[in-house]
GROMACS .gro file of C-alpha atoms in nm:
model
  348
    1MET     CA    1   2.830   6.549  -0.002
    2LYS     CA    2   2.888   6.555   0.357
    3ARG     CA    3   2.577   6.571   0.592
    4GLU     CA    4   2.662   6.941   0.686
    5SER     CA    5   2.661   7.025   0.314
    6GLN     CA    6   2.306   6.900   0.231
    7PHE     CA    7   2.082   7.136   0.055
    8VAL     CA    8   1.720   7.138   0.213
    9GLY     CA    9   1.448   7.323   0.068
   10GLU     CA   10   1.164   7.281  -0.180
   11SER     CA   11   1.074   7.642  -0.292
   12GLY     CA   12   1.103   7.724  -0.673
   13ALA     CA   13   1.355   8.006  -0.609
   14PHE     CA   14   1.581   7.792  -0.415
   15LEU     CA   15   1.573   7.487  -0.668
   16ASP     CA   16   1.623   7.727  -0.964
   17ALA     CA   17   1.953   7.849  -0.802
   18VAL     CA   18   2.083   7.513  -0.726
   19GLU     CA   19   1.989   7.377  -1.053
   20LYS     CA   20   2.158   7.680  -1.193
   21ALA     CA   21   2.470   7.579  -1.006
   22SER     CA   22   2.445   7.230  -1.121
   23ARG     CA   23   2.428   7.297  -1.500
   24ALA     CA   24   2.750   7.529  -1.452
   25ALA     CA   25   2.950   7.282  -1.256
   26PRO     CA   26   3.079   7.055  -1.545
   27LEU     CA   27   3.207   7.382  -1.739
   28ASP     CA   28   3.578   7.472  -1.642
   29ARG     CA   29   3.475   7.831  -1.631
   30PRO     CA   30   3.471   8.105  -1.316
   31VAL     CA   31   3.135   8.133  -1.139
   32LEU     CA   32   3.013   8.402  -0.910
   33VAL     CA   33   2.792   8.340  -0.630
   34VAL     CA   34   2.592   8.628  -0.525
   35GLY     CA   35   2.338   8.631  -0.185
   36GLU     CA   36   2.302   8.776   0.155
   37ARG     CA   37   2.490   8.639   0.437
   38GLY     CA   38   2.369   8.286   0.569
   39THR     CA   39   2.210   8.178   0.224
   40GLY     CA   40   2.458   7.916   0.169
   41LYS     CA   41   2.714   8.057  -0.074
   42GLU     CA   42   2.999   7.821   0.023
   43LEU     CA   43   2.754   7.520  -0.004
   44ILE     CA   44   2.692   7.647  -0.355
   45ALA     CA   45   3.073   7.652  -0.415
   46GLU     CA   46   3.129   7.324  -0.306
   47ARG     CA   47   2.854   7.185  -0.531
   48LEU     CA   48   3.020   7.323  -0.808
   49HIS     CA   49   3.315   7.160  -0.711
   50ARG     CA   50   3.197   6.817  -0.636
   51LEU     CA   51   3.008   6.797  -0.963
   52SER     CA   52   3.287   6.911  -1.178
   53MET     CA   53   3.573   6.715  -1.355
   54ARG     CA   54   3.798   6.831  -1.052
   55TRP     CA   55   3.590   6.663  -0.781
   56ASP     CA   56   3.876   6.457  -0.677
   57GLY     CA   57   4.096   6.767  -0.665
   58PRO     CA   58   4.154   7.003  -0.383
   59PHE     CA   59   3.896   7.250  -0.280
   60ILE     CA   60   4.064   7.560  -0.107
   61THR     CA   61   3.882   7.823   0.053
   62LEU     CA   62   3.965   8.171   0.157
   63ASN     CA   63   3.783   8.455   0.322
   64CYS     CA   64   3.933   8.759   0.166
   65ALA     CA   65   3.766   8.988   0.460
   66ALA     CA   66   3.944   8.785   0.714
   67MET     CA   67   4.281   8.883   0.568
   68PRO     CA   68   4.462   9.214   0.639
   69GLU     CA   69   4.510   9.400   0.312
   70THR     CA   70   4.904   9.374   0.359
   71LEU     CA   71   4.886   8.981   0.378
   72ILE     CA   72   4.612   8.904   0.149
   73GLU     CA   73   4.841   8.885  -0.178
   74ALA     CA   74   5.101   8.661  -0.006
   75GLU     CA   75   4.835   8.431   0.118
   76LEU     CA   76   4.679   8.406  -0.253
   77PHE     CA   77   4.998   8.383  -0.425
   78GLY     CA   78   5.268   8.290  -0.184
   79HIS     CA   79   5.603   8.439  -0.098
   80GLU     CA   80   5.956   8.381  -0.119
   81ALA     CA   81   6.186   8.387   0.198
   82GLY     CA   82   6.279   8.738   0.282
   83ALA     CA   83   6.014   8.902   0.051
   84PHE     CA   84   5.904   9.099   0.353
   85THR     CA   85   5.956   9.144   0.737
   86GLY     CA   86   5.867   8.817   0.889
   87ALA     CA   87   5.889   8.597   0.583
   88THR     CA   88   6.179   8.383   0.739
   89LYS     CA   89   6.094   8.086   0.464
   90ALA     CA   90   5.921   8.043   0.145
   91ARG     CA   91   5.544   7.958   0.145
   92VAL     CA   92   5.308   7.844  -0.110
   93GLY     CA   93   4.985   8.040  -0.154
   94ARG     CA   94   4.625   7.946  -0.193
   95PHE     CA   95   4.657   7.926  -0.582
   96GLU     CA   96   4.939   7.658  -0.564
   97GLU     CA   97   4.738   7.463  -0.302
   98ALA     CA   98   4.440   7.456  -0.522
   99ASP     CA   99   4.648   7.353  -0.831
  100GLY     CA  100   4.410   7.077  -1.014
  101GLY     CA  101   4.117   7.194  -0.810
  102THR     CA  102   3.898   7.475  -0.714
  103LEU     CA  103   3.957   7.782  -0.511
  104PHE     CA  104   3.678   7.953  -0.341
  105LEU     CA  105   3.717   8.328  -0.272
  106ASP     CA  106   3.456   8.440  -0.017
  107GLU     CA  107   3.370   8.809   0.050
  108LEU     CA  108   3.536   8.885  -0.318
  109GLY     CA  109   3.451   9.256  -0.278
  110THR     CA  110   3.704   9.314  -0.016
  111LEU     CA  111   4.005   9.247  -0.207
  112SER     CA  112   4.251   9.517  -0.249
  113SER     CA  113   4.332   9.694  -0.578
  114GLY     CA  114   4.664   9.504  -0.588
  115ALA     CA  115   4.513   9.188  -0.524
  116GLN     CA  116   4.249   9.235  -0.783
  117GLU     CA  117   4.537   9.311  -1.041
  118ARG     CA  118   4.714   8.992  -0.955
  119LEU     CA  119   4.402   8.784  -0.944
  120LEU     CA  120   4.293   8.905  -1.288
  121ARG     CA  121   4.626   8.797  -1.448
  122ALA     CA  122   4.593   8.442  -1.273
  123VAL     CA  123   4.252   8.400  -1.414
  124GLU     CA  124   4.337   8.538  -1.760
  125TYR     CA  125   4.675   8.343  -1.803
  126GLY     CA  126   4.669   8.081  -1.559
  127GLU     CA  127   4.999   8.226  -1.394
  128ILE     CA  128   5.099   8.362  -1.052
  129THR     CA  129   5.423   8.511  -0.905
  130ARG     CA  130   5.505   8.449  -0.574
  131ILE     CA  131   5.558   8.771  -0.400
  132GLY     CA  132   5.951   8.844  -0.380
  133SER     CA  133   6.009   8.629  -0.692
  134SER     CA  134   6.044   8.722  -1.065
  135ARG     CA  135   5.944   8.397  -1.189
  136PRO     CA  136   5.588   8.313  -1.291
  137GLN     CA  137   5.456   7.979  -1.260
  138ARG     CA  138   5.151   7.782  -1.411
  139VAL     CA  139   4.850   7.678  -1.209
  140ASP     CA  140   4.561   7.497  -1.317
  141VAL     CA  141   4.285   7.646  -1.080
  142ARG     CA  142   3.900   7.704  -1.118
  143ILE     CA  143   3.792   8.020  -0.946
  144VAL     CA  144   3.461   8.041  -0.755
  145ALA     CA  145   3.388   8.354  -0.576
  146ALA     CA  146   3.124   8.487  -0.365
  147THR     CA  147   2.999   8.823  -0.250
  148ASN     CA  148   2.704   8.989  -0.089
  149ALA     CA  149   2.817   9.337  -0.242
  150ASP     CA  150   2.687   9.507  -0.554
  151LEU     CA  151   2.988   9.446  -0.757
  152PRO     CA  152   2.874   9.592  -1.087
  153LYS     CA  153   2.777   9.923  -0.876
  154MET     CA  154   3.150   9.891  -0.732
  155ALA     CA  155   3.277   9.855  -1.064
  156GLU     CA  156   3.084  10.180  -1.178
  157ASP     CA  157   3.232  10.377  -0.891
  158ASN     CA  158   3.594  10.234  -0.973
  159ARG     CA  159   3.608  10.035  -0.639
  160PHE     CA  160   3.642   9.711  -0.822
  161ARG     CA  161   3.802   9.612  -1.141
  162ALA     CA  162   3.551   9.574  -1.436
  163ASP     CA  163   3.765   9.370  -1.645
  164LEU     CA  164   3.810   9.115  -1.335
  165LEU     CA  165   3.426   9.118  -1.287
  166ASP     CA  166   3.389   9.042  -1.651
  167ARG     CA  167   3.617   8.762  -1.632
  168LEU     CA  168   3.471   8.598  -1.300
  169SER     CA  169   3.111   8.652  -1.407
  170PHE     CA  170   3.087   8.368  -1.675
  171GLU     CA  171   2.796   8.251  -1.469
  172VAL     CA  172   2.645   8.442  -1.183
  173VAL     CA  173   2.441   8.212  -0.930
  174THR     CA  174   2.217   8.436  -0.707
  175LEU     CA  175   2.070   8.289  -0.383
  176PRO     CA  176   1.735   8.389  -0.273
  177PRO     CA  177   1.703   8.482   0.082
  178LEU     CA  178   1.510   8.269   0.323
  179ARG     CA  179   1.210   8.513   0.364
  180VAL     CA  180   1.115   8.474  -0.020
  181ARG     CA  181   1.149   8.092  -0.009
  182GLU     CA  182   0.802   7.992   0.022
  183GLY     CA  183   0.736   7.697   0.201
  184ASP     CA  184   1.108   7.629   0.305
  185ILE     CA  185   1.094   7.769   0.659
  186PRO     CA  186   0.880   7.465   0.810
  187VAL     CA  187   1.095   7.231   0.597
  188LEU     CA  188   1.413   7.364   0.737
  189THR     CA  189   1.294   7.392   1.068
  190ASP     CA  190   1.177   7.032   1.085
  191TYR     CA  191   1.525   6.911   0.966
  192PHE     CA  192   1.746   7.125   1.196
  193GLY     CA  193   1.496   7.020   1.471
  194ARG     CA  194   1.525   6.644   1.401
  195ARG     CA  195   1.914   6.660   1.383
  196MET     CA  196   1.937   6.840   1.709
  197ALA     CA  197   1.706   6.598   1.895
  198ALA     CA  198   1.923   6.319   1.768
  199GLU     CA  199   2.225   6.485   1.899
  200LEU     CA  200   2.069   6.531   2.222
  201GLU     CA  201   1.936   6.154   2.226
  202TRP     CA  202   1.582   6.228   2.232
  203PRO     CA  203   1.375   5.904   2.191
  204SER     CA  204   1.154   6.071   1.942
  205TRP     CA  205   1.098   6.407   1.765
  206PRO     CA  206   0.767   6.584   1.870
  207GLY     CA  207   0.814   6.873   1.635
  208PHE     CA  208   0.744   7.243   1.699
  209GLY     CA  209   0.393   7.358   1.859
  210ARG     CA  210   0.162   7.619   1.708
  211LEU     CA  211   0.294   7.921   1.909
  212ALA     CA  212   0.679   7.836   1.779
  213SER     CA  213   0.582   7.766   1.435
  214GLU     CA  214   0.400   8.085   1.394
  215ALA     CA  215   0.680   8.281   1.543
  216LEU     CA  216   0.937   8.104   1.322
  217ASN     CA  217   0.715   8.204   1.022
  218ARG     CA  218   0.674   8.554   1.109
  219HIS     CA  219   1.052   8.630   1.169
  220GLU     CA  220   1.236   8.817   0.886
  221TRP     CA  221   1.540   8.584   0.899
  222PRO     CA  222   1.800   8.853   0.834
  223GLY     CA  223   2.067   8.588   0.887
  224ASN     CA  224   1.880   8.344   0.660
  225VAL     CA  225   1.929   7.972   0.698
  226ARG     CA  226   2.230   8.008   0.941
  227GLU     CA  227   2.023   8.212   1.158
  228LEU     CA  228   1.741   7.977   1.137
  229ARG     CA  229   1.947   7.672   1.212
  230ASN     CA  230   2.094   7.868   1.529
  231VAL     CA  231   1.741   7.969   1.635
  232VAL     CA  232   1.603   7.593   1.584
  233GLU     CA  233   1.903   7.416   1.777
  234ARG     CA  234   1.879   7.658   2.064
  235ALA     CA  235   1.502   7.606   2.091
  236VAL     CA  236   1.552   7.220   2.121
  237TYR     CA  237   1.831   7.253   2.361
  238LEU     CA  238   1.634   7.463   2.597
  239TRP     CA  239   1.323   7.259   2.586
  240ASN     CA  240   1.310   7.034   2.885
  241ASP     CA  241   1.014   6.816   2.796
  242HIS     CA  242   1.094   6.593   2.465
  243SER     CA  243   0.739   6.444   2.517
  244ARG     CA  244   0.575   6.777   2.406
  245PRO     CA  245   0.619   6.979   2.090
  246VAL     CA  246   0.877   7.262   2.132
  247ASP     CA  247   0.689   7.566   2.166
  248HIS     CA  248   0.928   7.837   2.282
  249VAL     CA  249   1.181   8.017   2.052
  250VAL     CA  250   1.431   8.278   2.140
  251PHE     CA  251   1.562   8.483   1.849
  252ASP     CA  252   1.805   8.701   2.038
  253PRO     CA  253   2.011   8.509   2.272
  254PHE     CA  254   2.141   8.824   2.429
  255GLU     CA  255   1.824   8.964   2.556
  256SER     CA  256   1.814   8.958   2.923
  257PRO     CA  257   1.629   9.150   3.193
  258TRP     CA  258   1.976   9.208   3.332
  259LYS     CA  259   2.134   9.321   3.016
  260PRO     CA  260   2.361   9.640   3.063
  261ARG     CA  261   2.183   9.932   2.932
  262GLU     CA  262   2.336  10.207   2.739
  263LYS     CA  263   2.315  10.544   2.882
  264LYS     CA  264   2.073  10.774   2.664
  265PRO     CA  265   2.164  11.129   2.614
  266LYS     CA  266   1.951  11.353   2.811
  267ALA     CA  267   1.813  11.525   2.507
  268GLU     CA  268   1.703  11.222   2.360
  269ALA     CA  269   1.314  11.219   2.320
  270GLU     CA  270   1.146  10.933   2.491
  271PRO     CA  271   1.016  10.652   2.227
  272THR     CA  272   0.652  10.704   2.147
  273ALA     CA  273   0.387  10.420   2.172
  274PRO     CA  274   0.394  10.180   1.881
  275GLU     CA  275   0.128  10.246   1.615
  276SER     CA  276  -0.160   9.997   1.587
  277GLY     CA  277  -0.093   9.684   1.370
  278LYS     CA  278   0.285   9.717   1.403
  279VAL     CA  279   0.513   9.422   1.485
  280SER     CA  280   0.675   9.404   1.840
  281GLN     CA  281   0.898   9.172   2.030
  282ASP     CA  282   0.874   9.038   2.391
  283HIS     CA  283   1.170   9.012   2.609
  284THR     CA  284   1.241   8.666   2.450
  285GLY     CA  285   1.270   8.822   2.110
  286THR     CA  286   0.987   8.653   1.990
  287ALA     CA  287   0.798   8.866   1.739
  288THR     CA  288   0.428   8.914   1.823
  289PRO     CA  289   0.195   9.152   1.643
  290ASP     CA  290   0.053   9.416   1.830
  291PRO     CA  291  -0.327   9.423   1.824
  292SER     CA  292  -0.509   9.611   1.545
  293PHE     CA  293  -0.804   9.788   1.627
  294ASP     CA  294  -0.947   9.857   1.273
  295GLY     CA  295  -1.240   9.637   1.195
  296VAL     CA  296  -1.349   9.550   1.571
  297ASP     CA  297  -1.714   9.522   1.592
  298ASP     CA  298  -1.743   9.311   1.891
  299MET     CA  299  -1.547   9.445   2.180
  300LYS     CA  300  -1.625   9.134   2.403
  301ALA     CA  301  -1.501   8.880   2.165
  302ALA     CA  302  -1.195   9.090   2.053
  303VAL     CA  303  -1.083   9.109   2.449
  304GLU     CA  304  -1.145   8.737   2.481
  305ALA     CA  305  -0.927   8.650   2.197
  306PHE     CA  306  -0.664   8.862   2.296
  307GLU     CA  307  -0.670   8.740   2.646
  308LYS     CA  308  -0.638   8.388   2.511
  309ARG     CA  309  -0.335   8.493   2.304
  310ILE     CA  310  -0.153   8.631   2.603
  311LEU     CA  311  -0.249   8.313   2.823
  312GLU     CA  312  -0.100   8.099   2.529
  313ALA     CA  313   0.203   8.288   2.483
  314ALA     CA  314   0.281   8.296   2.878
  315LEU     CA  315   0.239   7.923   2.914
  316ALA     CA  316   0.485   7.868   2.640
  317LYS     CA  317   0.734   8.094   2.808
  318ALA     CA  318   0.695   7.924   3.099
  319ARG     CA  319   0.726   7.583   2.977
  320TYR     CA  320   0.355   7.508   3.052
  321ASN     CA  321   0.428   7.530   3.438
  322GLN     CA  322   0.116   7.689   3.541
  323ARG     CA  323   0.235   7.826   3.871
  324HIS     CA  324   0.529   8.006   3.693
  325THR     CA  325   0.265   8.123   3.442
  326ALA     CA  326   0.053   8.270   3.720
  327LYS     CA  327   0.350   8.454   3.891
  328ALA     CA  328   0.444   8.599   3.554
  329LEU     CA  329   0.090   8.719   3.487
  330ASN     CA  330   0.058   8.859   3.839
  331LEU     CA  331  -0.228   8.611   3.904
  332THR     CA  332  -0.311   8.371   4.187
  333TYR     CA  333  -0.301   8.014   4.071
  334ASP     CA  334  -0.664   7.975   4.109
  335GLN     CA  335  -0.728   8.278   3.908
  336LEU     CA  336  -0.516   8.141   3.633
  337ARG     CA  337  -0.677   7.806   3.641
  338HIS     CA  338  -1.018   7.954   3.613
  339ALA     CA  339  -0.891   8.173   3.283
  340LEU     CA  340  -0.734   7.868   3.137
  341LYS     CA  341  -1.074   7.675   3.188
  342ARG     CA  342  -1.276   7.964   3.028
  343HIS     CA  343  -1.060   7.943   2.717
  344ASP     CA  344  -1.033   7.564   2.717
  345LEU     CA  345  -0.648   7.566   2.764
  346LEU     CA  346  -0.630   7.332   3.073
  347GLY     CA  347  -0.474   7.067   2.867
  348SER     CA  348  -0.201   7.294   2.755
   0.00000   0.00000   0.00000
């Protein structure tokens, strides 16, 4: 498989899903891939194709959500010349393009009812009819579909055909989100970091520092592996000293002190202070836990520990430039040096 299509991970939940797909691959039956955005649904679809008897046939993809409802049927099944306004010549659809191979339908839940009805006939009888034609034609296509929607619930609400769902769900592969893939964040971080360092022609890969690693492990990753890849590659690209471990990450590239602010309604209440123990984010988007005061029985030690954390975070944010760090913390250079020496951070 292509380098971009490699599966990286070692958690049990992830390996179980990959194994389930591998077992279903040789069977010439439809497979439904379910998962949140960024979990690798298209990679699973490609694996199903490459490990099947159709591996040397075409692998055709269509994002159903990217097509207007008025064109989706023509895109899937093709059309004859003059079938509708603008159809100046006949055109084959994705089913004909995928003949002898696999058709991957992403965002299946967005299909219109008309397209669902036509798709059911194609799956049930292996026949399609171009828009504007009365002559059906045979196609030999395996369907792999993907969604992040709750299709059984949509079928209950009559928003998705239950009979089509039955036909497409011979096997259902549900991909786990990154937040439950225990141990996979460090593995993926190192994999994507090494690739980006090689692309930038770094002489060696220094890895990630403690602060960056902790921030990466704390993040919830709503965009899953796709989001992690972007964050890691951005962190490596922005890091100027490849002799030191990368120790600064930006989760939100849109965050900026000059970001345009939305005008709040005058009646809107001011936000209250965060509760103790909650998680907040600094202006870089890096998640940092607010200090919890529960169980503090040594005020001096707690203050010292918190001061050290502030210094470590500020150093990483300033790329370990001490003069920039002092300015960011509103300290003189000598005051910063004294604080770093007190916390044994002069080597950072």
